[in-house]
CSV table of C-alpha atoms in Angstrom, one decimal:
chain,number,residue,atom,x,y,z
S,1,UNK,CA,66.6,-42.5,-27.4
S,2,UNK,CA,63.9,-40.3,-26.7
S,3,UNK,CA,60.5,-41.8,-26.9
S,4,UNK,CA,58.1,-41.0,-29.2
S,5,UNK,CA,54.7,-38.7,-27.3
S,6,UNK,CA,51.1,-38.3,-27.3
S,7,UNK,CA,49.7,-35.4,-25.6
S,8,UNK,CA,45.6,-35.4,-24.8
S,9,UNK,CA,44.2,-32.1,-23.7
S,10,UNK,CA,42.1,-33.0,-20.9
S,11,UNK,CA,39.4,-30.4,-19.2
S,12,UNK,CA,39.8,-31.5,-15.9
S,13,UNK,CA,37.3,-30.3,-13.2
S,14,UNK,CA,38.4,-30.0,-9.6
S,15,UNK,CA,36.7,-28.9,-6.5
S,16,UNK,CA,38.3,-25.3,-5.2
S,17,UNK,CA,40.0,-26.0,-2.1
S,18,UNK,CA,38.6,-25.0,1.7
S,19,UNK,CA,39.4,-21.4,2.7
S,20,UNK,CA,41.8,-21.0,4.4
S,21,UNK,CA,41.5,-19.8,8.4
S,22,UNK,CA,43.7,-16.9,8.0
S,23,UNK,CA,42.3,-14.1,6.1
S,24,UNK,CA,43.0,-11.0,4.6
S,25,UNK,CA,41.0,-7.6,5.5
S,26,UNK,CA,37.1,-7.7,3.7
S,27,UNK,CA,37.6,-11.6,4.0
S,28,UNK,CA,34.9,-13.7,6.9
S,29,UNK,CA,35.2,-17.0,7.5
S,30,UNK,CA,33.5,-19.4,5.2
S,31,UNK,CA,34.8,-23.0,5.9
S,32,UNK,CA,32.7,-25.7,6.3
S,33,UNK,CA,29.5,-23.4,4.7
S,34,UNK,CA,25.6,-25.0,5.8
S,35,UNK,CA,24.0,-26.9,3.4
S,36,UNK,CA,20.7,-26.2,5.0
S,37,UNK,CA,17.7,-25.2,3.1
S,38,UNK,CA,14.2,-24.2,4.1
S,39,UNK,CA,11.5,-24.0,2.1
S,40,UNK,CA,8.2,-21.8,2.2
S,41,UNK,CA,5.2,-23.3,0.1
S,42,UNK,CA,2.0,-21.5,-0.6
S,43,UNK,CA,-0.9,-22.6,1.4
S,44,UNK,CA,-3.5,-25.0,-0.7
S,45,UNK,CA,-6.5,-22.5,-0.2
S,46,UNK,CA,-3.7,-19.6,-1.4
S,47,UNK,CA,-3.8,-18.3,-5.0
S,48,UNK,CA,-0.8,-17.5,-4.7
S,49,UNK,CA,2.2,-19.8,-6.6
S,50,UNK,CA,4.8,-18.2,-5.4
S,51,UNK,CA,7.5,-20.4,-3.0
S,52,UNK,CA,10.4,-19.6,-0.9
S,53,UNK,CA,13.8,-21.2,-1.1
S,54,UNK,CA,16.4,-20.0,1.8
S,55,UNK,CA,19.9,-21.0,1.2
S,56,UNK,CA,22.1,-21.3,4.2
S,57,UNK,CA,25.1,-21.1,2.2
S,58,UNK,CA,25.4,-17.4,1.4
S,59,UNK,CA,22.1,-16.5,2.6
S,60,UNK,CA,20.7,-16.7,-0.9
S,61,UNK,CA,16.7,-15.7,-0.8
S,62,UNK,CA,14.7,-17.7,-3.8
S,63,UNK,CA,11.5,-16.5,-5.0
S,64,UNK,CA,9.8,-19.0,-7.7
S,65,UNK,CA,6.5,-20.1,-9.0
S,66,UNK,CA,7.6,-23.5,-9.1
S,67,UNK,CA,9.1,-26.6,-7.0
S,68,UNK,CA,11.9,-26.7,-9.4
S,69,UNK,CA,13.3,-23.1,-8.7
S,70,UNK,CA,14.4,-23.3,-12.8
S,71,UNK,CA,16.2,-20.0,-14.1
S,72,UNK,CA,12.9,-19.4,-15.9
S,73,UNK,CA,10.8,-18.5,-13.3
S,74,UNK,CA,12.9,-17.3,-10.6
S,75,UNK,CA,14.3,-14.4,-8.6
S,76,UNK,CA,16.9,-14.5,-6.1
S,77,UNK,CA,17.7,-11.7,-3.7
S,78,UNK,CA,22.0,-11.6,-1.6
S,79,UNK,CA,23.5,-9.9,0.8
S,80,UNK,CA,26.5,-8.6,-1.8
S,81,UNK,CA,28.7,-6.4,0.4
S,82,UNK,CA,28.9,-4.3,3.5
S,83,UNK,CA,31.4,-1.4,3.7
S,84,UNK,CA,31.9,1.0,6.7
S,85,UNK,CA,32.1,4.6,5.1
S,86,UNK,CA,32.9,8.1,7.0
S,87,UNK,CA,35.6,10.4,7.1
S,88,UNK,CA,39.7,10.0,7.5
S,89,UNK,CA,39.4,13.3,10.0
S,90,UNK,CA,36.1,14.3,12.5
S,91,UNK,CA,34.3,17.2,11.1
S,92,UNK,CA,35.7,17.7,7.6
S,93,UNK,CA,34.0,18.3,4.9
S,94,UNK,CA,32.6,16.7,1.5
S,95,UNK,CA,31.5,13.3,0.2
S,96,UNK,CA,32.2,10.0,2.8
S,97,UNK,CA,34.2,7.6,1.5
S,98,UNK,CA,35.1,4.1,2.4
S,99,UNK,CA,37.5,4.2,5.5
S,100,UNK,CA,40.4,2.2,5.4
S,101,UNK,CA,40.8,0.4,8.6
S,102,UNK,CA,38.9,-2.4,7.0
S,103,UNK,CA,37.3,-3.5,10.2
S,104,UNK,CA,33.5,-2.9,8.4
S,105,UNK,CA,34.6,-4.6,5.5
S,106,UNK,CA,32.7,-7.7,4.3
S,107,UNK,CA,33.8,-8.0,0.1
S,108,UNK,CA,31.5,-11.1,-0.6
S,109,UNK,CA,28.9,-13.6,1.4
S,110,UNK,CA,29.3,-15.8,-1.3
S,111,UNK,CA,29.9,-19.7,1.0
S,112,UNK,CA,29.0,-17.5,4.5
S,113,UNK,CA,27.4,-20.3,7.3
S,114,UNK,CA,24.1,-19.1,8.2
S,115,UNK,CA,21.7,-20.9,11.0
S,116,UNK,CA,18.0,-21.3,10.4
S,117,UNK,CA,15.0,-21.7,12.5
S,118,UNK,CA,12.1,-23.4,11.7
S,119,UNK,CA,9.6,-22.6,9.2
S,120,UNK,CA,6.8,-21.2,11.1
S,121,UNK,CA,3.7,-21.7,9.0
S,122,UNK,CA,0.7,-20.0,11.0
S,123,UNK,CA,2.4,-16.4,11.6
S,124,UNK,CA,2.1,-13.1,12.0
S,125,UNK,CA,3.7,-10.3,10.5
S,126,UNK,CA,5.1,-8.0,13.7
S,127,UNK,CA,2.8,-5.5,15.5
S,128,UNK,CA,-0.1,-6.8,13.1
S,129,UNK,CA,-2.2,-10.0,12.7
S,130,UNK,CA,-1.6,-10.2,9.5
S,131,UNK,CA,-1.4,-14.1,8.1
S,132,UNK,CA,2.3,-15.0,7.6
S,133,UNK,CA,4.5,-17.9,6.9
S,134,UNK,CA,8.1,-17.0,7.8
S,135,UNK,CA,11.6,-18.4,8.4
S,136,UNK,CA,14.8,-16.7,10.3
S,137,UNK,CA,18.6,-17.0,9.7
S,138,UNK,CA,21.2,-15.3,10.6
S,139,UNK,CA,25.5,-15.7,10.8
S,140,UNK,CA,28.0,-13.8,13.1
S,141,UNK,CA,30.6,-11.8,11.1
S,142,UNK,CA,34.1,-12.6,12.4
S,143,UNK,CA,37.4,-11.5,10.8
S,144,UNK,CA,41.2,-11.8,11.4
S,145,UNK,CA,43.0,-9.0,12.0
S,146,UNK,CA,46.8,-9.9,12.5
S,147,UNK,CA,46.4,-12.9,14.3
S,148,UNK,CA,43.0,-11.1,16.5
S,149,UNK,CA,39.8,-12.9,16.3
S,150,UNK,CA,37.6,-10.1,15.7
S,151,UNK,CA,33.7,-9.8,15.8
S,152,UNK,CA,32.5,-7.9,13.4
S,153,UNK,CA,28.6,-7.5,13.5
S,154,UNK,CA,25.2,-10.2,13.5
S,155,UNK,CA,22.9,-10.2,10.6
S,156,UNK,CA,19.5,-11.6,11.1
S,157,UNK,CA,17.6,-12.7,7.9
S,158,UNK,CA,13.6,-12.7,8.6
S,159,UNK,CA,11.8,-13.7,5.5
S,160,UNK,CA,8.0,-13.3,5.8
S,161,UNK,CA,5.4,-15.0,3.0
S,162,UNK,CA,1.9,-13.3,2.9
S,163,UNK,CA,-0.8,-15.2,3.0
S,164,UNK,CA,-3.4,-11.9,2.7
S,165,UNK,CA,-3.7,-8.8,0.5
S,166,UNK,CA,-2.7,-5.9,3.0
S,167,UNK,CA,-1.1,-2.7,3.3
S,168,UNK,CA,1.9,-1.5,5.3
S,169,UNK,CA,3.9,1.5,6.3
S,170,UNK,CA,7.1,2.6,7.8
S,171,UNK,CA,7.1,5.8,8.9
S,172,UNK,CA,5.2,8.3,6.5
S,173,UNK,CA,5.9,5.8,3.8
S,174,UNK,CA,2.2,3.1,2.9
S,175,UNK,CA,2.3,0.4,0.7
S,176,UNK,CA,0.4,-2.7,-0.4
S,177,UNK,CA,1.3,-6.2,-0.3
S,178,UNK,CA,-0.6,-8.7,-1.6
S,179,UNK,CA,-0.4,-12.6,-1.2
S,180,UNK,CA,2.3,-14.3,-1.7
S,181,UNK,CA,4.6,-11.4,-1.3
S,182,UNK,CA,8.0,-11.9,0.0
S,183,UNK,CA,8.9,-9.8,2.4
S,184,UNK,CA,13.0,-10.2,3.6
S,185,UNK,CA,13.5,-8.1,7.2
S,186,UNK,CA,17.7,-7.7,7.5
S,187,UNK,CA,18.7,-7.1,10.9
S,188,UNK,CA,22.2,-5.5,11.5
S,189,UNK,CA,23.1,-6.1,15.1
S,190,UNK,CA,26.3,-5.2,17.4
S,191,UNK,CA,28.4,-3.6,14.6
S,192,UNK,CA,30.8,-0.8,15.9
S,193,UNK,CA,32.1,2.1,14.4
S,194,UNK,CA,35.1,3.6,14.1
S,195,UNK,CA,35.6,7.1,15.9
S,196,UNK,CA,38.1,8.7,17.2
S,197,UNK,CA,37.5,8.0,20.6
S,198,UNK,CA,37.7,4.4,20.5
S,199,UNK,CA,40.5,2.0,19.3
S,200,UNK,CA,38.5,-0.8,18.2
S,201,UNK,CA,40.5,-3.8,16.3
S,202,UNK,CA,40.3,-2.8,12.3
S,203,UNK,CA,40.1,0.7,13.1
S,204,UNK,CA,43.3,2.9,11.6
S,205,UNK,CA,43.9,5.3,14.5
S,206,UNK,CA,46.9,7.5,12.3
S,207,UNK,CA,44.2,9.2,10.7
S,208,UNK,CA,41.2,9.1,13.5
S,209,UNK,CA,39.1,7.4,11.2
S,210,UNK,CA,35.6,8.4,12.3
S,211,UNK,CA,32.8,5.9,10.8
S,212,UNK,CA,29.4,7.7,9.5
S,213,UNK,CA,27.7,4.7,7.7
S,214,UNK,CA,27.3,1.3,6.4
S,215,UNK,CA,26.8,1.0,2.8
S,216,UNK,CA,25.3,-2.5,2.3
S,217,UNK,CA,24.7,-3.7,-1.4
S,218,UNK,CA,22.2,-6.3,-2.1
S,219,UNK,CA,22.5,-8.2,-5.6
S,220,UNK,CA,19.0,-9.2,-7.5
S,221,UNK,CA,18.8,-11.3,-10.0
S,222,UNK,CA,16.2,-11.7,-12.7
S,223,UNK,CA,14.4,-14.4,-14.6
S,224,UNK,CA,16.9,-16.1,-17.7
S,225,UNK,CA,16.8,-13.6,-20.4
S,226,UNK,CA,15.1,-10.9,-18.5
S,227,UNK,CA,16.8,-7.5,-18.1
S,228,UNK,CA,17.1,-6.5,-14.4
S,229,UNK,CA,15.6,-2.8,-15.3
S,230,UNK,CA,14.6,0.2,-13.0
S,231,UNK,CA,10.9,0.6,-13.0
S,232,UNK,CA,7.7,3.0,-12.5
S,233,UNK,CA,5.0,1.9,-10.0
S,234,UNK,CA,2.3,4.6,-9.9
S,235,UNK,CA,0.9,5.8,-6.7
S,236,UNK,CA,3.6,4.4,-4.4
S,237,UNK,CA,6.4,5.9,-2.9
S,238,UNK,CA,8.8,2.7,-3.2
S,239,UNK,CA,11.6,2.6,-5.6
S,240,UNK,CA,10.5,-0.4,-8.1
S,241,UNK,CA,13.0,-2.6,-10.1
S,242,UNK,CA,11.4,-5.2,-12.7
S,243,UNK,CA,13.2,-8.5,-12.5
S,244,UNK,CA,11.5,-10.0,-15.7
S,245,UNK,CA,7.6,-10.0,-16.5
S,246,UNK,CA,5.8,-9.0,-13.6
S,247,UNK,CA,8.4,-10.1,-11.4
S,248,UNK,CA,9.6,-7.0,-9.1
S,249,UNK,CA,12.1,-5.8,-6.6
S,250,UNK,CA,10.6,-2.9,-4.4
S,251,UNK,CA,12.7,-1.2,-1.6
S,252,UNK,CA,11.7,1.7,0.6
S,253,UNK,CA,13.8,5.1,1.1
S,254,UNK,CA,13.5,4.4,4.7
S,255,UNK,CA,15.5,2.5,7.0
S,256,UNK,CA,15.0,2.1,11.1
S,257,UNK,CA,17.8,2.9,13.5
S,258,UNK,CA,17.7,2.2,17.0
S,259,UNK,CA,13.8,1.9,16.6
S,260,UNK,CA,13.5,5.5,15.1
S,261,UNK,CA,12.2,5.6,11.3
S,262,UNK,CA,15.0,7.7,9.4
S,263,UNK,CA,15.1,9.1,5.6
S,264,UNK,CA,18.2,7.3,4.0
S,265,UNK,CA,20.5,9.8,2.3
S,266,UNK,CA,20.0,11.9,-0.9
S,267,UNK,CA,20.0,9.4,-3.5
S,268,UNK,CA,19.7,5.9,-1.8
S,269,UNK,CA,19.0,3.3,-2.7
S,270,UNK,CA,21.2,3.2,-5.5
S,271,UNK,CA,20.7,1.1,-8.4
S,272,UNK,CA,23.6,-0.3,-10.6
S,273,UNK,CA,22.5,-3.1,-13.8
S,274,UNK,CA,25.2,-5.0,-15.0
S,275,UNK,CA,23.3,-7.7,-17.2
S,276,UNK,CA,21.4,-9.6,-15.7
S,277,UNK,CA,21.3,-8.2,-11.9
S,278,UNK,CA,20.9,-5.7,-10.4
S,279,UNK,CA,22.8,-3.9,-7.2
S,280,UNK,CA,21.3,-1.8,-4.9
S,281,UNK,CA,23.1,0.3,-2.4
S,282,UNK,CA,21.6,1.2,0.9
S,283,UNK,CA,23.3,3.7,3.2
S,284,UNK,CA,22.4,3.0,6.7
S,285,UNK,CA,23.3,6.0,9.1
S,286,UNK,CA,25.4,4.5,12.4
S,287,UNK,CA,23.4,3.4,14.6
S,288,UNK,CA,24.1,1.9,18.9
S,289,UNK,CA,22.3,-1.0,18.8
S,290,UNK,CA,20.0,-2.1,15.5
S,291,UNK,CA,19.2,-1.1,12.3
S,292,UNK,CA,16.3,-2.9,9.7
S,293,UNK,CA,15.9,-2.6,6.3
S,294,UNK,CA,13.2,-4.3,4.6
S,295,UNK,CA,12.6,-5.0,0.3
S,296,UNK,CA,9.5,-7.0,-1.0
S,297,UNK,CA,9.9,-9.3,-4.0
S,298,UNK,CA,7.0,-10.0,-6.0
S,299,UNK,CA,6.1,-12.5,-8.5
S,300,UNK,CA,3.2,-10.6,-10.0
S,301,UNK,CA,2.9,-6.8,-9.3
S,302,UNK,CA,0.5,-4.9,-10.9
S,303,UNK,CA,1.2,-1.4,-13.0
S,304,UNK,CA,5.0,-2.2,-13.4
S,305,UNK,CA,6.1,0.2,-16.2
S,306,UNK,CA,9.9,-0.6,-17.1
S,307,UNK,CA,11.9,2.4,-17.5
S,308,UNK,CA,12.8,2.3,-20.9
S,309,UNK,CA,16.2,5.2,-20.1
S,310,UNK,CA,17.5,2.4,-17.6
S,311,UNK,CA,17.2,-0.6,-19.9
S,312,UNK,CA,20.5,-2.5,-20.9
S,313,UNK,CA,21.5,-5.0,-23.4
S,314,UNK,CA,24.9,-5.1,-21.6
S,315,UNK,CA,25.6,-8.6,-21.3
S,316,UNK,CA,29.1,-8.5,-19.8
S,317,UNK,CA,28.7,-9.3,-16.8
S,318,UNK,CA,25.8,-11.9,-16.4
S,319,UNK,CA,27.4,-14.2,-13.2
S,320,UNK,CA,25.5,-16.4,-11.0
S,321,UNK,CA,25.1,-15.2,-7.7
S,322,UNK,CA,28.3,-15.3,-5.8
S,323,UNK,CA,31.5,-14.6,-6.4
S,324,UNK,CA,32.7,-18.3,-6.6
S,325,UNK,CA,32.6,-18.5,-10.4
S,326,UNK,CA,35.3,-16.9,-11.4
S,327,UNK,CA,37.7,-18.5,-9.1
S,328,UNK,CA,36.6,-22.4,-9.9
S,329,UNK,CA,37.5,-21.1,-13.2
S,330,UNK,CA,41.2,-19.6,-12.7
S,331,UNK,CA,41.0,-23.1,-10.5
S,332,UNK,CA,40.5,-25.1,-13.2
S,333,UNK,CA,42.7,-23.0,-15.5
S,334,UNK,CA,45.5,-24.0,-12.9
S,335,UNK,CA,44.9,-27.7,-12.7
S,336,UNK,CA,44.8,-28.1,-16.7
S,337,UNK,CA,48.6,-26.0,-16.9
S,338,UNK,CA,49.7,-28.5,-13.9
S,339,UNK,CA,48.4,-31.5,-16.0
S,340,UNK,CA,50.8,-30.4,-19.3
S,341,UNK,CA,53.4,-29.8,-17.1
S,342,UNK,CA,53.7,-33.1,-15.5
S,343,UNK,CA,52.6,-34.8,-19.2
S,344,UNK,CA,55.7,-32.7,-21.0
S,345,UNK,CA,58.1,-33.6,-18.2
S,346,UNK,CA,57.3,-37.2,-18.6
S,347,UNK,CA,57.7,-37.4,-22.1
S,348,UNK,CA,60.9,-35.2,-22.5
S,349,UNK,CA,62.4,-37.1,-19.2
S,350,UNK,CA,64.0,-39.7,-21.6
């Protein structure tokens, strides 16, 4: 006799399981991912509101005016991806593209393990004496290739909190900061290129791949319900995105290679809104031993004119930062199909 059957629909949340230790090309290493955070607070003579939050779990960089980092009233700056571009064949022509080997490949730092220093509250900003507060992470890349433990490249994270109006420059390129600008110094260390001389790990030798660059996207994100949006800052030769209000992202056409101040190439940084963030592409010529890049977030920056041609009301693609999201939710998806399964064969089983 076959028993009568209730079915309940339940939304069942799960945790998405530990990464595994093998992985694919453009995959690093993200089990067991710091919890660590370190927090930069404004000084009590400071006027400034604006606090720090470094996450060591992905690196994530948290600029707000409040203790409680709402969605309100805070930007957030990640390393999105790095990707090793050149050509398949030395000396040919046209556009770089990315290079297949893969070994330059990092798709997501969303989970990475980063290791903090101490918060060093009386600092100064290098080769100044400038009034600082600053804190420094970094994380070794490491990928698999076929069984090979393979290093990949150090990124050092030095994130500097100004406690004084003041102005900088990098190379021909001045600029202002004022207190309680953020100022994030990424470090690329120890990376190596493909060429055709070598035969590094990761590097596809059938074609000579001969590596040129590193294109390394950051991701932005604004304040809730603010438009990531190019923007216009008179008299300064930084390339300005508003991040909500007078909330801004501001990154320099310069980058410093081997401790020489270079011009990025034609077009770069590149800017890309998709909702709510904003991606910005840096190509970084190869370099032996180093290479710096340097953006300034600011809570309140003066003469920030949005750019009303780059303004979106695209809201298709509004993630958090990350790229866990949409797995937990093909995760979830799973366990709720497993659940009716097991439900359906019970109740049919008689």
């Amino acid at each position: 006799m076959m028993l009568p059957c209730i079915l309940y629909f339940v939304n069942v949340t799960a945790t998405e399981p530990t990464p595994e230790t093998t992985l694919d090309a453009g995959e690093v290493n993200t089990a067991s991912p710091s919890t660590q955070i370190r927090q930069i607070k404004p000084k009590r003579s400071s006027k400034s509101k604006a606090r720090v939050r470094a996450s060591g779990s992905g690196g994530v960089i948290e600029v707000s005016d409040s203790d409680s980092f709402g969605v309100s009233n805070t930007v957030s700056l990640q390393l999105h991806s790095i990707v090793e571009v050149g050509r398949e064949r030395p000396g040919v022509g046209g556009n770089l593209k990315e290079l297949k080997g893969g070994r330059n490949l990092i798709n997501s730092f969303a989970g990475l393990n980063f290791e903090f220093s101490e918060v060093v509250e009386n600092d100064t900003y290098p080769g100044t004496k400038i009034s600082v507060s600053s804190v420094t992470f970094y994380t070794d890349l490491r990928k698999d290739f076929n069984g090979t433990d393979v290093f990949v490249g150090r990124i050092n994270i030095t994130v500097y909190t100004f406690d004084e109006d003041a102005q900088l420059s990098i190379g021909n390129e001045t600029f202002n900061v004022s207190e309680g600008s953020v100022k994030t110094n990424y470090i690329f260390e120890g990376f190596k290129f493909c060429t055709s001389e070598t035969n590094e790990t990761g590097c596809a030798q059938k074609n000579l791949e001969t590596g040129e660059a590193l294109e390394v996207t950051l991701v932005a994100y604004g304040k809730k319900k603010a438009k990531a949006a190019k923007a216009k800052r008179p008299k300064e030769n930084l390339d300005t995105y508003g991040l909500g209000g007078t909330a801004a992202l501001r990154m320099s056409k310069k980058v410093e290679i081997d401790g020489k101040v270079l011009d990025m190439a034609e077009g770069y940084p590149e800017y890309e809104q998709r909702g709510g963030k904003s991606l910005l592409k840096c190509r970084i010529p190869m370099f032996s031993s180093m290479a710096l890049y340097d953006p300034i977030i600011d809570l309140e920056l003066d003469g920030v004119i949005l750019d009303e041609d780059d303004e979106d009301d695209d809201d298709d693609d509004d993630s958090s930062v990350g790229d866990g999201d949409n797995g937990a939710a093909t995760f979830q998806f799973s366990v709720l199909i497993g659940v009716f399964a097991v439900i359906t064969k019970i109740c049919f089983h008689f």
